[in-house]
Coordinates of C-alpha atoms in Angstrom, one line a residue:
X269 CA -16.4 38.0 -19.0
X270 CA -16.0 34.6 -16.9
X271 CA -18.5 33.9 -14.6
X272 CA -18.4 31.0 -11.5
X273 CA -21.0 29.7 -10.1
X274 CA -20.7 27.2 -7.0
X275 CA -23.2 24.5 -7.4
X276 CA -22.1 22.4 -4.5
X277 CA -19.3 21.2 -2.7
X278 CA -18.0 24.6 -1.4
X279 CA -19.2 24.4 2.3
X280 CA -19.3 20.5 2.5
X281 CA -17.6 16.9 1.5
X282 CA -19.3 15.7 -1.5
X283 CA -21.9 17.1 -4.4
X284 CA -18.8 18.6 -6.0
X285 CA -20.1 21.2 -9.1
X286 CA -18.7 24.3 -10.4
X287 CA -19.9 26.5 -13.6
X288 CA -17.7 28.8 -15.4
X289 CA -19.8 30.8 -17.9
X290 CA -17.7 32.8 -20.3
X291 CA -18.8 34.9 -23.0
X292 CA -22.3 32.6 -23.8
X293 CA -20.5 29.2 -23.3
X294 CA -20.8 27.2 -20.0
X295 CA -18.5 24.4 -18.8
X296 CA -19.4 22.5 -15.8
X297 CA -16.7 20.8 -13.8
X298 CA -17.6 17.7 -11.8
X299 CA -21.2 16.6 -10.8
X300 CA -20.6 14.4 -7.3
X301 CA -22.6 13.1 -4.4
X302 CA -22.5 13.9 -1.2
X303 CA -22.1 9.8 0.0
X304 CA -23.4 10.0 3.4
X305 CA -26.6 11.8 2.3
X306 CA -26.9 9.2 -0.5
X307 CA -26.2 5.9 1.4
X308 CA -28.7 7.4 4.6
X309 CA -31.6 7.7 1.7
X310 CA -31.0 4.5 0.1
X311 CA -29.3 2.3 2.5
X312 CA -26.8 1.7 -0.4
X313 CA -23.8 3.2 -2.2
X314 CA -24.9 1.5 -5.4
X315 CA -26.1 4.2 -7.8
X316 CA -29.2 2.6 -8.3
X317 CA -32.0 5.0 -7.3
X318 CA -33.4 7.1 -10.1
X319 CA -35.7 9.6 -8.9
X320 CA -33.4 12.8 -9.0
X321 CA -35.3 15.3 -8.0
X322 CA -35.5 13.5 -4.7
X323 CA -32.0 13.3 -4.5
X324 CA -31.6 17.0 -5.1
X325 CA -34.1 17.4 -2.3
X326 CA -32.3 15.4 0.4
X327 CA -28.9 17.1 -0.8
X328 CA -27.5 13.6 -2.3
X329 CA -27.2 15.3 -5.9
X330 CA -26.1 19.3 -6.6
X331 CA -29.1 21.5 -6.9
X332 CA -28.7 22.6 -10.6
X333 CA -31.4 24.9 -10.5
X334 CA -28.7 27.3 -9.7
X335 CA -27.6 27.4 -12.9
X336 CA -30.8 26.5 -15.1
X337 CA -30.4 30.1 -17.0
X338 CA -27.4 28.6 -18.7
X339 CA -28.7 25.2 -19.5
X340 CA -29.0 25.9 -23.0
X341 CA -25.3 27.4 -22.9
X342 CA -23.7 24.2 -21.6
X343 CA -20.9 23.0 -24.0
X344 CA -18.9 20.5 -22.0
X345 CA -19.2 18.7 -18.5
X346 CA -15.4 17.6 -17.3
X347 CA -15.0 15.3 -14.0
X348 CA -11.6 15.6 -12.4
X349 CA -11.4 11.8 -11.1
X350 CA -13.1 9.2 -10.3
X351 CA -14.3 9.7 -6.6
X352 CA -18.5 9.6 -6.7
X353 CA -17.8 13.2 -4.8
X354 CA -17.1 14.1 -7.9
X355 CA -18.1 12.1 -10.7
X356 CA -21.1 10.3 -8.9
X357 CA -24.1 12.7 -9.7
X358 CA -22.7 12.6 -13.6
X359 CA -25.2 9.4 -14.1
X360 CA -28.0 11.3 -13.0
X361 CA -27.5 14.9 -14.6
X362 CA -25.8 14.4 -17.5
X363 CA -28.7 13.8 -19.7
X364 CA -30.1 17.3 -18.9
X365 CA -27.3 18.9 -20.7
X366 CA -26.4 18.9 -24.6
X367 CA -22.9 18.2 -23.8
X368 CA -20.0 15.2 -23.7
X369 CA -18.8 14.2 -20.6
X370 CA -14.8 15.2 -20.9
X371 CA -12.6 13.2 -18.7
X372 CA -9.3 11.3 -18.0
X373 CA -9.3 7.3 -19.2
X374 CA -9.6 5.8 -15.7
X375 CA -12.4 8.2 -14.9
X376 CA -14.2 7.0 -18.3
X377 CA -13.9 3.5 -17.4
X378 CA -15.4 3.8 -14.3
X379 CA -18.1 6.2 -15.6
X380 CA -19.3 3.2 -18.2
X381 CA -19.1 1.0 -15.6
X382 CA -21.5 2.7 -13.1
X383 CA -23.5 3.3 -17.0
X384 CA -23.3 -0.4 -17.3
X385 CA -23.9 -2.2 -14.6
X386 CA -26.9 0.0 -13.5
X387 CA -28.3 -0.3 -17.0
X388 CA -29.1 3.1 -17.3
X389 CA -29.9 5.5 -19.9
X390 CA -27.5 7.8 -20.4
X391 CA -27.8 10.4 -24.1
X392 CA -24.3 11.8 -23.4
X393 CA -21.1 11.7 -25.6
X394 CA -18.1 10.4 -23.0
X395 CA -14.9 11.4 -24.5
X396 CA -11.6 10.7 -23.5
X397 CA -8.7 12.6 -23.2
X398 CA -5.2 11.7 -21.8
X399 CA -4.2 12.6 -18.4
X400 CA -2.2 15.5 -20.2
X401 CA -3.8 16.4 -23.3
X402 CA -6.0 19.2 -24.9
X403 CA -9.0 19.5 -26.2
X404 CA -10.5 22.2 -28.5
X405 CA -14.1 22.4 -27.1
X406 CA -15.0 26.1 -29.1
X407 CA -13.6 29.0 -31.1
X408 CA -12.6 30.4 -27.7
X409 CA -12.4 27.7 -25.6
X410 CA -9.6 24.7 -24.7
X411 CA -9.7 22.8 -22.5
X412 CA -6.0 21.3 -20.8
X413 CA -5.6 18.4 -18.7
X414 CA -2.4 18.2 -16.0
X415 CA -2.1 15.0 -14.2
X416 CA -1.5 15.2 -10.6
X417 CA -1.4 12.8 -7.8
X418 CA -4.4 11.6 -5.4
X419 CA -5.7 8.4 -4.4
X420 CA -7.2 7.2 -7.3
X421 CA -5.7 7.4 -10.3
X422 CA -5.6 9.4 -14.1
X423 CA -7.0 12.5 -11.6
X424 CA -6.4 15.9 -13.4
X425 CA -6.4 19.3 -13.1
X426 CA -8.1 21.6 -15.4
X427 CA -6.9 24.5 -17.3
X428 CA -9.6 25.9 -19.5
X429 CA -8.3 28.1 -21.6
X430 CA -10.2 31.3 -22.7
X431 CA -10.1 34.7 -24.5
X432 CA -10.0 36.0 -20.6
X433 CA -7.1 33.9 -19.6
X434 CA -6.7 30.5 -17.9
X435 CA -9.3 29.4 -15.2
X436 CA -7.8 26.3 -13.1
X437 CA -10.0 23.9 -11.2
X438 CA -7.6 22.1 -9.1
X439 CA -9.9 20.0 -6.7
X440 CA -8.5 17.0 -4.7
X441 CA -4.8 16.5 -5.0
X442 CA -1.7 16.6 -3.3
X443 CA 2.1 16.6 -4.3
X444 CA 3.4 13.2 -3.5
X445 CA 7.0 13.3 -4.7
X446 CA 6.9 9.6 -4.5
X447 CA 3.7 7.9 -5.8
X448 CA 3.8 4.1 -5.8
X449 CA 1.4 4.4 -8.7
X450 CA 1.8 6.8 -11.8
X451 CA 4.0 10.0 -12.8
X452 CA 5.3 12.1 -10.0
X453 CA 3.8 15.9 -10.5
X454 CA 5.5 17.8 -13.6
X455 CA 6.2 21.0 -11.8
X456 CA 8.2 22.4 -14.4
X457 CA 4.5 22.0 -16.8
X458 CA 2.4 23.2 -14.2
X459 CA 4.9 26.6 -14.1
X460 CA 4.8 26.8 -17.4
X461 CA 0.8 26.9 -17.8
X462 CA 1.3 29.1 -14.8
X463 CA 3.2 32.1 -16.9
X464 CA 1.1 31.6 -19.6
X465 CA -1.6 33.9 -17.3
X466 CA -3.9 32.9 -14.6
X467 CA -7.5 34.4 -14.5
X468 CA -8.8 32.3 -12.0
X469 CA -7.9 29.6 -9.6
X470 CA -10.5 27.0 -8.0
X471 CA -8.7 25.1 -5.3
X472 CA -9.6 22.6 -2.8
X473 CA -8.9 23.6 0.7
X474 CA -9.3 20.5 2.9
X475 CA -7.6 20.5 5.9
X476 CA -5.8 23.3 4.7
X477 CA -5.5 24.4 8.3
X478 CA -3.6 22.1 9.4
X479 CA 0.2 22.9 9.8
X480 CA 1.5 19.4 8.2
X481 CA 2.4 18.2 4.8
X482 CA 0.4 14.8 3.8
X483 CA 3.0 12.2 3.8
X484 CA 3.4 9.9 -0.1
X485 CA 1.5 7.2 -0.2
X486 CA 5.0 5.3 -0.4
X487 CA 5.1 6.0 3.7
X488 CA 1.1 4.9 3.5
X489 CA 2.8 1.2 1.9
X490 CA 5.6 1.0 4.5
X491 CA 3.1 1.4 7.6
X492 CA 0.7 -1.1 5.9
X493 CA 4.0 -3.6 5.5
X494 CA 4.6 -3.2 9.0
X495 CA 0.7 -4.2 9.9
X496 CA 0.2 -7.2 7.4
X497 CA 3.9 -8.6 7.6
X498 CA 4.9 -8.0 11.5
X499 CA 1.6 -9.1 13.0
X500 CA 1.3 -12.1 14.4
X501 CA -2.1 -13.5 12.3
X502 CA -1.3 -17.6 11.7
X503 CA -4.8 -18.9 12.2
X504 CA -6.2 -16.1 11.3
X505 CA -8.7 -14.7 8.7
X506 CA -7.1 -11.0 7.9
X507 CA -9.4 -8.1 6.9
X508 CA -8.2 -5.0 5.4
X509 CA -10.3 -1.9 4.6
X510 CA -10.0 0.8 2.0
X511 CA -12.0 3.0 -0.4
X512 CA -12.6 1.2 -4.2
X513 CA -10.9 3.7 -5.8
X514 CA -7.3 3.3 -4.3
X515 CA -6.0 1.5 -7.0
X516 CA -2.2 2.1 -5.5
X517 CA -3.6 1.0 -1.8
X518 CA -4.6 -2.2 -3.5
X519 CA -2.4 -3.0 -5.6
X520 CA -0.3 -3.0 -1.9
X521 CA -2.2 -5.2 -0.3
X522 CA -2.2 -7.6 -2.9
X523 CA 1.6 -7.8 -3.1
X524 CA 1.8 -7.9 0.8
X525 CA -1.1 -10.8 0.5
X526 CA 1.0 -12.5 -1.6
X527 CA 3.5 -12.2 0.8
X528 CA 2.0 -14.0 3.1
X529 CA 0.7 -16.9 1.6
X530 CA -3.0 -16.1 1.6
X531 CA -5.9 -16.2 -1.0
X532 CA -7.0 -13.2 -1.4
X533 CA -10.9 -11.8 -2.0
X534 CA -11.9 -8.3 -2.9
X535 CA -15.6 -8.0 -1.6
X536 CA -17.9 -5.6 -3.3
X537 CA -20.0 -4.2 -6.1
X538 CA -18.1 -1.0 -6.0
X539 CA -14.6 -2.4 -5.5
X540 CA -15.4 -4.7 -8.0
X541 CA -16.2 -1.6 -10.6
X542 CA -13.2 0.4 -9.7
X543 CA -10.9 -2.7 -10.0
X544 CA -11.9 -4.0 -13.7
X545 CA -11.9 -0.4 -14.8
X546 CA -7.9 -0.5 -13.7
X547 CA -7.7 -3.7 -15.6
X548 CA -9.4 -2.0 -18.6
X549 CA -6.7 1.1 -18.8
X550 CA -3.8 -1.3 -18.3
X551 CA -2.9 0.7 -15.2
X552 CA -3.3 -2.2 -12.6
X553 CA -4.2 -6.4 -13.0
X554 CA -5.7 -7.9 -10.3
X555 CA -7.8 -11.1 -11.7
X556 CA -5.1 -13.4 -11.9
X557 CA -4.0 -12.9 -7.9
X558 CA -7.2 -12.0 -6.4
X559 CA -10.7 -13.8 -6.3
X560 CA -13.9 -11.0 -6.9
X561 CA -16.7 -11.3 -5.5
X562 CA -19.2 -8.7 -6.6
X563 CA -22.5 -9.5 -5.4
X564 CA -24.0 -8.9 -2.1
X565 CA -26.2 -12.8 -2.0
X566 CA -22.1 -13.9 -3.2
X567 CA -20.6 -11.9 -0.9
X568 CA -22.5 -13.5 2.3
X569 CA -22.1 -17.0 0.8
X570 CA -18.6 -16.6 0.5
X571 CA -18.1 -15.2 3.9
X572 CA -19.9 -18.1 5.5
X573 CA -17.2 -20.6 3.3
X574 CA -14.6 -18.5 5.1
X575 CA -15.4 -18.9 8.2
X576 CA -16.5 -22.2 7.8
X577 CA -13.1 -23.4 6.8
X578 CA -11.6 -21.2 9.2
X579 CA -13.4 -23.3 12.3
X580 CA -11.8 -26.6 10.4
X581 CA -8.3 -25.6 11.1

């Protein structure tokens, strides 16, 4: 029998967590934050604060008391990307489960990085497995990754495979037919793993209810052209914003940067995380065109040299 238990992230944004029990195995897909709850506790979105059951009490962290009859039963934890909606909480709540942390390479990356930088201790296994692989996690269970397009990248969905049939956790995607980063989607796979007999399907539903179709990020690049390249900004210090983990979004505004003949800083602990993890799969290089300035103390020093030099011309 499979059994699904919704941890978090079901009647909100953020603190992502499902738990399929089947047979007397458990497999928990994502542990995440919920940011805003987070960043209004610690007046941060560094991952630095380690009291947990704090964060479970001001609904920063899942509340995994909902599953702690099957703590024992855990055999795998598996984030889906590399959002902290998702992945965020794994840090924390990992260590309370005698399990490995199962995930795409990007997602890794930036899952040792958060490790790293924050120096924490963290017991569990992290293993890697390719944007499109398998993994034999039991007897009766595999687990199947399918790659799929969002805005950050190596994000999967996840096909577990059991005696019961095929339970899908497909949360946070969409079908862009033309990616400026990574593999269009492999419909032809995903109907394939589709006949081979669906138990269960977890799907996001954001803005389901609206009637329109998210346009490719390839129509995101073109509009950002048009900003960077047909305003008028000579004499001007240009600031663009976007979340760390848009690796694709970056990698534009580097090349339209370039374009325009200006030095270009990335500003940020967390961008800085999500960048050098890029540079660590091979999927994006950034160093050798961009100047990163990780610190907060840097961050303010460098911002007073910019507009310093910026009164001098």
């Amino acid at each position: 029998m499979v059994e699904i238990c919704t941890v978090g992230g079901f009647d909100e944004v953020g603190r992502n967590c499902t738990a399929v029990k089947v047979g007397e195995e458990v497999v928990i897909f994502d542990i995440g934050l919920h940011l805003e709850n987070y960043i209004r506790y610690t007046d941060d979105e560094d991952l630095v604060v380690w009291d947990t059951r704090e964060l479970i009490k001001v609904q920063a962290l899942p509340d995994i008391s909902a599953i702690e009859d099957w703590k024992e039963k855990v055999v795998a934890i598996v984030p889906t990307h590399a959002h902290l909606d998702h992945l965020g909480g794994v840090p924390f709540l990992a260590n309370r489960f005698n399990a490995p942390v199962i995930c795409s390479p990007y997602t890794a990356q930036v899952l040792s990085r958060i490790v790293k930088d924050d120096k924490r201790v963290f017991r569990s296994q992290i293993k890697v497995l390719n944007c499109n692989g398998t993994y034999k996690i039991s007897n009766n269970l595999k687990l199947e990754f399918f790659e799929i397009t969002h805005s950050t990248p190596h994000t999967v969905m996840a096909f577990l495979h059991t005696p019961e049939g095929i339970v899908v956790y497909a949360n946070d995607f969409k079908f862009d037919l033309y990616p400026t980063l990574g593999k269009k989607p492999d419909f032809e796979r995903l109907k394939k793993l589709g006949e081979k007999g669906i138990h269960c399907l977890v799907v996001d539903s954001t803005y389901a209810g609206s009637p329109i179709k998210m346009p490719s990020e390839s129509v995101a690049k073109q509009l950002l052209k048009d900003v960077m390249l047909g305003t008028d900004s000579r004499k001007k210090a240009v600031v663009v914003t976007t979340f760390s983990s848009h690796i694709a979004r970056l990698r534009s505004i580097v090349e339209f940067g370039k374009k325009m003949g200006r030095k270009i800083v990335f500003m940020g602990r967390s961008l800085s995380k999500y960048v050098y993890a890029a540079e660590d799969c091979g999927i994006a290089y950034f160093s050798k065109d961009v100047e990163i300035v990780k610190y907060r103390s840097q961050v303010k020093k460098r911002m007073r040299k910019i507009m310093k030099e910026g009164k001098s011309k």
